[in-house]
Short mmCIF file of C-alpha atoms in Angstrom, two decimals:
data_model
loop_
_atom_site.label_atom_id
_atom_site.label_comp_id
_atom_site.label_asym_id
_atom_site.label_seq_id
_atom_site.Cartn_x
_atom_site.Cartn_y
_atom_site.Cartn_z
CA MET E 1 0.00 0.00 0.00
CA THR E 2 1.25 3.49 -0.88
CA TYR E 3 1.04 6.16 1.81
CA THR E 4 1.04 9.83 0.91
CA GLN E 5 2.62 12.62 2.89
CA ALA E 6 -0.87 13.60 4.00
CA ASP E 7 -1.53 10.07 5.28
CA PHE E 8 1.60 10.11 7.41
CA ALA E 9 0.94 13.68 8.54
CA THR E 10 -2.48 12.62 9.79
CA ARG E 11 -0.90 9.69 11.60
CA ALA E 12 1.83 11.85 13.17
CA LYS E 13 -0.77 14.36 14.36
CA ALA E 14 -2.85 11.60 15.93
CA LEU E 15 0.20 10.08 17.62
CA ASP E 16 1.25 13.42 19.06
CA GLU E 17 -2.26 14.13 20.35
CA ALA E 18 -2.51 10.69 21.99
CA ASP E 19 1.03 10.74 23.37
CA PRO E 20 1.05 10.50 27.20
CA LEU E 21 4.25 12.57 27.13
CA ARG E 22 2.90 15.20 24.72
CA ASP E 23 3.44 18.08 27.17
CA TYR E 24 7.14 17.36 27.70
CA PRO E 25 8.67 18.70 24.43
CA GLY E 26 7.46 22.18 25.37
CA ARG E 27 9.52 22.01 28.56
CA PHE E 28 12.74 22.10 26.53
CA LEU E 29 14.43 25.18 25.09
CA GLY E 30 14.39 25.40 21.30
CA SER E 31 11.20 23.39 20.91
CA ASP E 32 9.55 26.47 19.36
CA ASP E 33 12.55 27.61 17.28
CA PRO E 34 11.24 28.06 13.69
CA GLU E 35 14.72 27.50 12.25
CA ILE E 36 14.91 23.96 13.66
CA VAL E 37 12.52 21.85 11.60
CA ALA E 38 13.50 18.54 13.18
CA TYR E 39 16.10 17.84 15.84
CA LEU E 40 17.06 14.19 15.34
CA ASP E 41 20.32 14.14 17.28
CA GLY E 42 19.20 13.87 20.89
CA ASN E 43 21.34 10.74 21.21
CA SER E 44 24.43 12.92 20.71
CA LEU E 45 23.44 16.08 22.57
CA GLY E 46 20.09 16.54 24.27
CA ARG E 47 18.21 19.81 24.33
CA PRO E 48 18.41 21.89 27.54
CA THR E 49 15.30 22.09 29.67
CA ARG E 50 13.71 25.43 30.43
CA ALA E 51 14.16 24.66 34.11
CA THR E 52 17.90 24.32 33.56
CA ALA E 53 18.20 27.86 32.24
CA GLU E 54 16.58 29.12 35.44
CA ARG E 55 18.61 26.81 37.68
CA ILE E 56 21.97 27.87 36.23
CA ALA E 57 21.11 31.56 36.41
CA ALA E 58 20.04 31.20 40.03
CA PHE E 59 23.16 29.22 40.87
CA VAL E 60 25.46 31.94 39.57
CA THR E 61 23.74 34.75 41.46
CA GLU E 62 22.66 32.94 44.62
CA ALA E 63 24.70 29.79 45.34
CA TRP E 64 28.03 30.76 43.76
CA GLY E 65 27.74 34.54 44.00
CA GLY E 66 25.97 34.54 47.35
CA ARG E 67 27.41 31.64 49.29
CA LEU E 68 30.89 31.63 47.68
CA ILE E 69 33.26 29.07 49.25
CA ARG E 70 30.65 28.23 51.89
CA GLY E 71 28.78 26.30 49.23
CA TRP E 72 31.18 23.37 49.61
CA ASP E 73 30.16 22.84 53.21
CA GLU E 74 26.46 23.28 52.54
CA GLN E 75 25.88 21.12 49.45
CA TRP E 76 28.53 20.89 46.77
CA PHE E 77 30.85 18.39 48.45
CA ASP E 78 28.19 15.66 48.46
CA LEU E 79 26.69 16.50 45.06
CA PRO E 80 28.56 13.78 43.11
CA VAL E 81 27.10 11.04 45.28
CA THR E 82 23.65 12.57 45.82
CA ILE E 83 23.14 13.04 42.07
CA GLY E 84 24.75 9.64 41.55
CA ASP E 85 22.12 8.07 43.78
CA ARG E 86 19.37 9.86 41.84
CA ILE E 87 20.74 8.58 38.54
CA GLY E 88 20.95 5.11 40.04
CA ALA E 89 17.38 5.13 41.33
CA THR E 90 15.78 6.90 38.36
CA VAL E 91 17.44 5.36 35.32
CA LEU E 92 19.92 2.61 36.29
CA GLY E 93 17.92 0.35 38.58
CA ALA E 94 20.62 0.72 41.23
CA ALA E 95 20.31 0.98 45.00
CA PRO E 96 22.00 3.93 46.79
CA GLY E 97 25.73 4.03 47.36
CA GLN E 98 26.84 2.49 44.04
CA THR E 99 26.79 5.43 41.61
CA THR E 100 28.76 8.66 41.45
CA ILE E 101 29.19 11.41 38.89
CA GLY E 102 32.27 13.32 37.77
CA ASP E 103 35.05 13.32 35.17
CA SER E 104 34.47 12.58 31.49
CA THR E 105 33.27 9.22 30.20
CA THR E 106 36.80 8.44 29.03
CA VAL E 107 38.39 9.14 32.40
CA LEU E 108 35.75 7.18 34.31
CA LEU E 109 36.01 4.28 31.87
CA TYR E 110 39.74 4.19 32.50
CA LYS E 111 39.32 4.31 36.27
CA ILE E 112 36.63 1.63 36.37
CA ALA E 113 38.37 -0.69 33.89
CA ARG E 114 41.68 -0.48 35.76
CA GLY E 115 39.96 -1.04 39.08
CA ALA E 116 38.06 -4.02 37.68
CA LEU E 117 41.20 -5.61 36.24
CA ALA E 118 42.90 -5.33 39.62
CA LEU E 119 40.16 -7.55 41.04
CA ARG E 120 41.15 -10.37 38.68
CA PRO E 121 44.95 -10.71 39.13
CA GLY E 122 46.63 -13.33 37.01
CA ARG E 123 44.11 -13.13 34.19
CA THR E 124 45.49 -11.84 30.94
CA GLU E 125 42.67 -10.96 28.52
CA ILE E 126 40.09 -8.25 27.96
CA VAL E 127 37.17 -9.04 25.64
CA LEU E 128 35.55 -6.27 23.59
CA ASP E 129 34.03 -5.78 20.13
CA ARG E 130 35.15 -4.04 16.96
CA ASP E 131 31.95 -1.99 16.73
CA ASN E 132 32.27 -0.44 20.17
CA PHE E 133 32.62 3.33 20.34
CA PRO E 134 36.14 4.48 19.35
CA THR E 135 37.02 5.84 22.81
CA ASP E 136 36.20 2.49 24.40
CA ARG E 137 38.41 0.66 21.91
CA TYR E 138 41.29 3.13 22.07
CA LEU E 139 41.24 3.27 25.85
CA LEU E 140 41.31 -0.50 26.24
CA GLU E 141 44.13 -0.70 23.72
CA SER E 142 46.10 1.70 25.91
CA ILE E 143 45.29 -0.26 29.08
CA ALA E 144 46.29 -3.53 27.44
CA ARG E 145 49.61 -1.98 26.42
CA GLU E 146 50.10 -0.45 29.86
CA LEU E 147 49.48 -3.73 31.70
CA GLY E 148 50.77 -6.22 29.13
CA LEU E 149 47.34 -7.75 28.55
CA THR E 150 45.79 -9.26 25.43
CA LEU E 151 42.67 -7.90 23.72
CA ARG E 152 40.30 -10.52 22.35
CA TRP E 153 38.02 -9.00 19.73
CA ILE E 154 34.44 -9.94 18.82
CA GLU E 155 33.21 -8.94 15.36
CA PRO E 156 29.40 -8.64 15.53
CA GLU E 157 27.02 -8.25 12.62
CA PHE E 158 27.09 -4.76 11.08
CA THR E 159 23.38 -4.26 11.79
CA GLY E 160 23.47 -5.90 15.22
CA GLY E 161 25.62 -6.28 18.29
CA VAL E 162 27.30 -8.84 20.52
CA THR E 163 25.20 -11.91 21.33
CA ALA E 164 25.60 -14.36 24.19
CA ARG E 165 26.77 -17.01 21.74
CA GLU E 166 29.50 -14.75 20.35
CA LEU E 167 30.65 -13.78 23.81
CA ALA E 168 30.75 -17.42 24.93
CA GLU E 169 33.11 -18.18 22.03
CA ALA E 170 35.45 -15.35 23.08
CA VAL E 171 35.75 -15.73 26.86
CA SER E 172 37.79 -18.26 28.81
CA GLU E 173 39.47 -18.73 32.18
CA ARG E 174 42.02 -16.14 30.94
CA THR E 175 39.35 -13.41 30.64
CA ALA E 176 39.53 -10.74 33.33
CA LEU E 177 37.06 -8.20 31.96
CA VAL E 178 34.37 -7.93 29.28
CA VAL E 179 33.62 -4.38 28.07
CA LEU E 180 30.54 -3.81 25.88
CA SER E 181 28.16 -1.00 25.00
CA HIS E 182 24.66 -1.82 26.17
CA VAL E 183 23.25 -0.01 23.12
CA ALA E 184 25.57 -0.05 20.12
CA TYR E 185 26.45 3.52 19.17
CA ARG E 186 26.01 2.93 15.44
CA SER E 187 23.36 0.27 14.91
CA GLY E 188 21.35 0.92 18.06
CA TYR E 189 21.41 -2.80 18.92
CA LEU E 190 20.28 -3.41 22.50
CA LEU E 191 22.27 -6.15 24.24
CA ASP E 192 20.72 -8.88 26.33
CA ALA E 193 22.61 -7.73 29.42
CA PRO E 194 21.56 -10.53 31.82
CA ALA E 195 22.56 -13.21 29.31
CA LEU E 196 25.93 -11.59 28.65
CA ARG E 197 26.57 -11.14 32.35
CA ALA E 198 25.86 -14.84 32.89
CA VAL E 199 28.37 -15.80 30.18
CA ALA E 200 31.05 -13.56 31.69
CA HIS E 201 30.45 -14.77 35.23
CA ASP E 202 30.45 -18.42 34.15
CA VAL E 203 34.17 -18.10 33.42
CA GLY E 204 34.88 -15.86 36.41
CA ALA E 205 35.18 -12.64 34.39
CA LEU E 206 33.69 -9.24 35.25
CA LEU E 207 31.31 -7.24 33.04
CA LEU E 208 31.62 -3.48 32.41
CA LEU E 209 28.80 -1.87 30.41
CA ASP E 210 29.00 1.43 28.55
CA LEU E 211 25.56 3.01 29.05
CA CYS E 212 26.07 6.18 27.02
CA HIS E 213 23.25 5.34 24.59
CA SER E 214 21.12 3.62 27.22
CA ALA E 215 20.66 5.89 30.23
CA GLY E 216 17.41 7.77 29.85
CA ALA E 217 16.31 5.89 26.72
CA VAL E 218 15.88 2.25 27.77
CA GLU E 219 14.95 0.66 31.07
CA LEU E 220 17.93 -0.58 33.07
CA GLU E 221 18.10 -2.93 36.06
CA LEU E 222 21.79 -3.09 36.91
CA ASP E 223 21.28 -4.50 40.38
CA SER E 224 18.90 -7.30 39.38
CA TRP E 225 20.98 -8.08 36.28
CA ALA E 226 24.06 -8.45 38.54
CA VAL E 227 26.17 -6.21 36.29
CA ASP E 228 29.56 -5.53 37.89
CA PHE E 229 30.39 -2.07 36.58
CA ALA E 230 28.95 0.59 34.30
CA VAL E 231 29.92 3.99 32.93
CA GLY E 232 27.81 6.42 30.94
CA CYS E 233 27.55 10.03 29.80
CA THR E 234 24.85 12.53 30.75
CA TYR E 235 24.73 14.89 27.75
CA LYS E 236 22.56 12.65 25.57
CA TYR E 237 19.20 11.51 26.95
CA LEU E 238 19.92 13.09 30.36
CA ASN E 239 20.35 16.55 28.78
CA GLY E 240 23.35 17.54 30.88
CA GLY E 241 24.83 19.82 28.22
CA PRO E 242 28.10 19.76 26.22
CA GLY E 243 30.81 17.98 28.18
CA ALA E 244 28.58 17.27 31.18
CA PRO E 245 30.25 14.91 33.66
CA ALA E 246 29.75 11.18 33.28
CA PHE E 247 28.58 8.67 35.88
CA ALA E 248 30.08 5.43 37.16
CA TYR E 249 28.44 2.44 38.83
CA VAL E 250 30.33 -0.05 40.99
CA ARG E 251 28.31 -2.98 42.28
CA ALA E 252 28.16 -2.95 46.10
CA GLU E 253 29.90 -6.30 46.52
CA HIS E 254 33.03 -4.94 44.78
CA LEU E 255 33.35 -1.62 46.60
CA ALA E 256 35.38 -2.75 49.61
CA ASP E 257 38.19 -4.09 47.41
CA PHE E 258 37.87 -1.66 44.51
CA THR E 259 40.84 0.64 43.95
CA GLN E 260 41.05 3.01 41.00
CA PRO E 261 44.39 4.37 39.75
CA ILE E 262 43.80 8.14 39.74
CA TRP E 263 44.20 9.07 43.39
CA GLY E 264 42.98 12.55 44.26
CA TRP E 265 42.15 14.43 47.39
CA MET E 266 38.36 14.26 46.98
CA GLY E 267 38.49 10.48 46.86
CA ARG E 268 40.47 10.17 50.07
CA GLU E 269 39.07 9.30 53.44
CA SER E 270 38.61 12.60 55.37
CA PRO E 271 39.89 14.77 52.47
CA PHE E 272 39.93 18.06 54.39
CA GLU E 273 42.48 16.71 56.86
CA MET E 274 45.06 17.15 54.06
CA ALA E 275 47.01 14.22 55.57
CA GLN E 276 50.04 12.46 54.13
CA GLY E 277 49.40 9.27 52.19
CA TYR E 278 46.34 8.18 50.25
CA VAL E 279 43.64 6.16 52.01
CA PRO E 280 40.60 5.50 49.78
CA ALA E 281 37.27 6.74 51.04
CA GLN E 282 34.63 4.25 52.02
CA GLY E 283 32.07 3.26 49.40
CA ILE E 284 31.49 4.83 46.01
CA ARG E 285 33.29 8.07 46.96
CA ARG E 286 36.59 6.25 46.34
CA VAL E 287 35.87 6.53 42.59
CA ILE E 288 36.13 10.34 42.83
CA SER E 289 39.52 11.93 42.20
CA GLY E 290 39.70 15.73 42.05
CA THR E 291 37.32 18.62 42.58
CA PRO E 292 34.06 17.82 40.75
CA ALA E 293 32.50 20.04 38.07
CA ILE E 294 29.59 21.39 40.08
CA ILE E 295 28.09 23.63 37.38
CA GLY E 296 28.21 20.74 34.93
CA MET E 297 26.08 18.63 37.28
CA LEU E 298 23.21 21.11 37.58
CA PRO E 299 21.25 20.44 34.36
CA ILE E 300 21.08 16.69 34.95
CA GLN E 301 18.86 17.24 37.97
CA ASP E 302 16.14 18.83 35.84
CA THR E 303 15.98 15.90 33.43
CA LEU E 304 15.92 13.48 36.36
CA ASP E 305 12.93 15.46 37.66
CA LEU E 306 11.15 14.90 34.34
CA ILE E 307 11.99 11.20 34.16
CA GLU E 308 10.87 10.64 37.75
CA GLU E 309 7.63 12.41 36.92
CA ALA E 310 6.99 10.51 33.68
CA GLY E 311 8.46 7.14 34.68
CA MET E 312 11.07 5.19 32.72
CA ALA E 313 8.44 2.74 31.47
CA ALA E 314 6.60 5.58 29.71
CA VAL E 315 9.89 7.00 28.39
CA ARG E 316 10.84 3.62 26.93
CA ALA E 317 7.38 3.13 25.41
CA LYS E 318 7.66 6.51 23.68
CA SER E 319 11.16 5.62 22.45
CA VAL E 320 9.94 2.37 20.90
CA ALA E 321 7.00 4.15 19.28
CA LEU E 322 9.18 6.95 17.86
CA THR E 323 11.75 4.59 16.35
CA GLY E 324 8.96 2.36 15.03
CA PHE E 325 7.34 5.33 13.30
CA ALA E 326 10.68 6.36 11.83
CA LEU E 327 11.23 2.85 10.45
CA ASP E 328 7.76 2.88 8.85
CA LEU E 329 8.59 6.13 7.10
CA VAL E 330 11.94 4.76 5.97
CA ALA E 331 10.32 1.62 4.58
CA HIS E 332 7.75 3.56 2.55
CA TRP E 333 9.77 6.58 1.46
CA LEU E 334 13.49 5.82 1.62
CA ALA E 335 13.88 2.11 0.88
CA PRO E 336 12.64 2.63 -2.74
CA LEU E 337 15.46 5.18 -3.09
CA GLY E 338 18.14 2.66 -2.11
CA VAL E 339 18.32 3.32 1.62
CA GLU E 340 19.08 0.35 3.87
CA VAL E 341 18.26 0.02 7.56
CA SER E 342 21.20 -0.89 9.80
CA SER E 343 19.26 -1.18 13.06
CA PRO E 344 17.24 -4.06 14.51
CA ALA E 345 13.61 -4.34 13.43
CA ASP E 346 12.76 -6.04 16.73
CA PRO E 347 12.00 -3.27 19.28
CA ALA E 348 13.18 -5.56 22.10
CA ARG E 349 16.65 -5.41 20.54
CA ARG E 350 16.54 -1.73 19.51
CA GLY E 351 17.69 1.23 21.59
CA GLY E 352 16.65 4.85 21.16
CA HIS E 353 18.01 5.51 17.69
CA VAL E 354 17.98 3.98 14.21
CA THR E 355 20.70 4.12 11.58
CA ILE E 356 20.04 4.13 7.85
CA ASP E 357 22.66 3.81 5.12
CA HIS E 358 23.13 5.24 1.64
CA PRO E 359 26.29 6.14 -0.34
CA ARG E 360 25.30 9.82 -0.52
CA PHE E 361 24.40 10.38 3.11
CA LYS E 362 27.58 12.23 4.05
CA GLU E 363 26.89 15.04 1.60
CA ILE E 364 23.16 14.96 2.30
CA THR E 365 23.69 15.37 6.06
CA ALA E 366 25.39 18.72 5.50
CA ARG E 367 22.46 19.90 3.36
CA LEU E 368 19.93 18.71 5.93
CA TRP E 369 21.63 20.83 8.59
CA GLN E 370 21.32 23.87 6.32
CA ARG E 371 17.58 23.38 6.11
CA GLY E 372 17.11 22.91 9.86
CA VAL E 373 16.92 19.12 9.92
CA ILE E 374 19.60 17.81 12.27
CA PRO E 375 20.54 14.14 12.40
CA ASP E 376 24.17 13.02 12.53
CA PHE E 377 26.41 11.10 10.14
CA ARG E 378 28.29 7.96 11.11
CA PRO E 379 30.82 6.36 8.74
CA PRO E 380 30.95 4.71 6.38
CA GLN E 381 27.60 5.95 5.01
CA GLY E 382 25.05 6.16 7.81
CA ILE E 383 22.59 8.77 8.99
CA ARG E 384 21.71 8.21 12.62
CA ILE E 385 18.21 9.28 13.65
CA GLY E 386 18.37 9.86 17.41
CA LEU E 387 14.98 10.32 19.04
CA SER E 388 14.95 11.63 22.59
CA PRO E 389 11.57 10.53 24.00
CA LEU E 390 10.91 13.51 26.26
CA SER E 391 11.75 16.22 23.73
CA THR E 392 10.92 14.73 20.30
CA THR E 393 7.53 14.78 18.58
CA TYR E 394 6.20 12.49 15.88
CA ALA E 395 5.78 15.56 13.68
CA GLU E 396 9.54 16.15 13.93
CA VAL E 397 10.25 12.58 12.86
CA LEU E 398 7.91 13.00 9.89
CA ALA E 399 9.53 16.29 8.84
CA GLY E 400 13.03 14.87 9.20
CA VAL E 401 12.51 11.71 7.18
CA ALA E 402 10.57 13.67 4.54
CA ALA E 403 13.56 16.01 4.17
CA ILE E 404 15.92 13.04 3.70
CA ARG E 405 13.57 11.68 1.03
CA ASP E 406 13.44 15.04 -0.74
CA GLU E 407 17.24 15.40 -0.76
CA LEU E 408 17.68 11.92 -2.19
CA ALA E 409 14.96 12.36 -4.81
CA ALA E 410 16.25 15.78 -5.91
CA ARG E 411 19.72 14.42 -6.79
#
């Protein structure tokens, strides 16, 4: 059956009107900007909330400008762990005392991976996959070189991700650590985390998940899944802003013996004593190193407010519906023009974005940006359509995919 633009426009309008989260896009800045036709890159950088603009302004004049250095005693010192606990409870499925926030994703990934490896002395291999995000791959290459370890690579399907069967073929009694992205950054493939954890644990290895494309888009249950460690960023679906600090999760059973390699004063027991010698703080605070980026933590609280209000189940349902609508549009409008889908059709295996491929997408992405349609390009020839459930409408998805169709058809 052939669907016209009017048919899909009617459907998008009906979906937006029936959407339980229909009031949320208006709570983000830029939602009414006439120059932005469709923002389809919320999986790279989320929009700021309107509440964040007010919070940051008030912080500068009242907390920073008014309280000055006294702010450390009154609130700031504990902010990494208090926000960490909120992230854990709201989006990670983690009990208090296991999550903290601070540093970049790269730095936290290094700290957590090194600390995890120290818990498995005598083991010589790290397992990871070729399609993991470049930072993850580069960082583990550097750690392997630093410690004289061997990297064992998994090569998943281009349109998928690592399966339990593939992992089982790669791990052994030599495996110390398995590092995987819970949602693949390119294909959007959603791992079966409990199954992969079981495979890793069966050989005595530890599992570290990268949650950058998961937190705030898919439901997570780190505690019940018995995941050992996790790291993720906050500037995507958590709308923390450019370079917002990342979070780290260390399962409670590992905390007493966990030691990370970047020792700093804020991670020391009784840091304000300024004593000689490093003694790690109790609990998750031992993951912290230096003075945390307080201003960078502020926006995350506003998105956590929204997610707590809406509920992660509703956020995930909207994510599935948005990506499903996008795939319907692609099938009817773009597939006849030679576009291929590189993301799972099964919503149970699909994260919050879809990737489509065509040889001309690199040049087309630049033209889309000029006309106010903003996806991102991922080599070798993919446009990634990232749909942030709280801030994206079905009308935006329609406008964005229609613009891709028009650019392809015009050339």
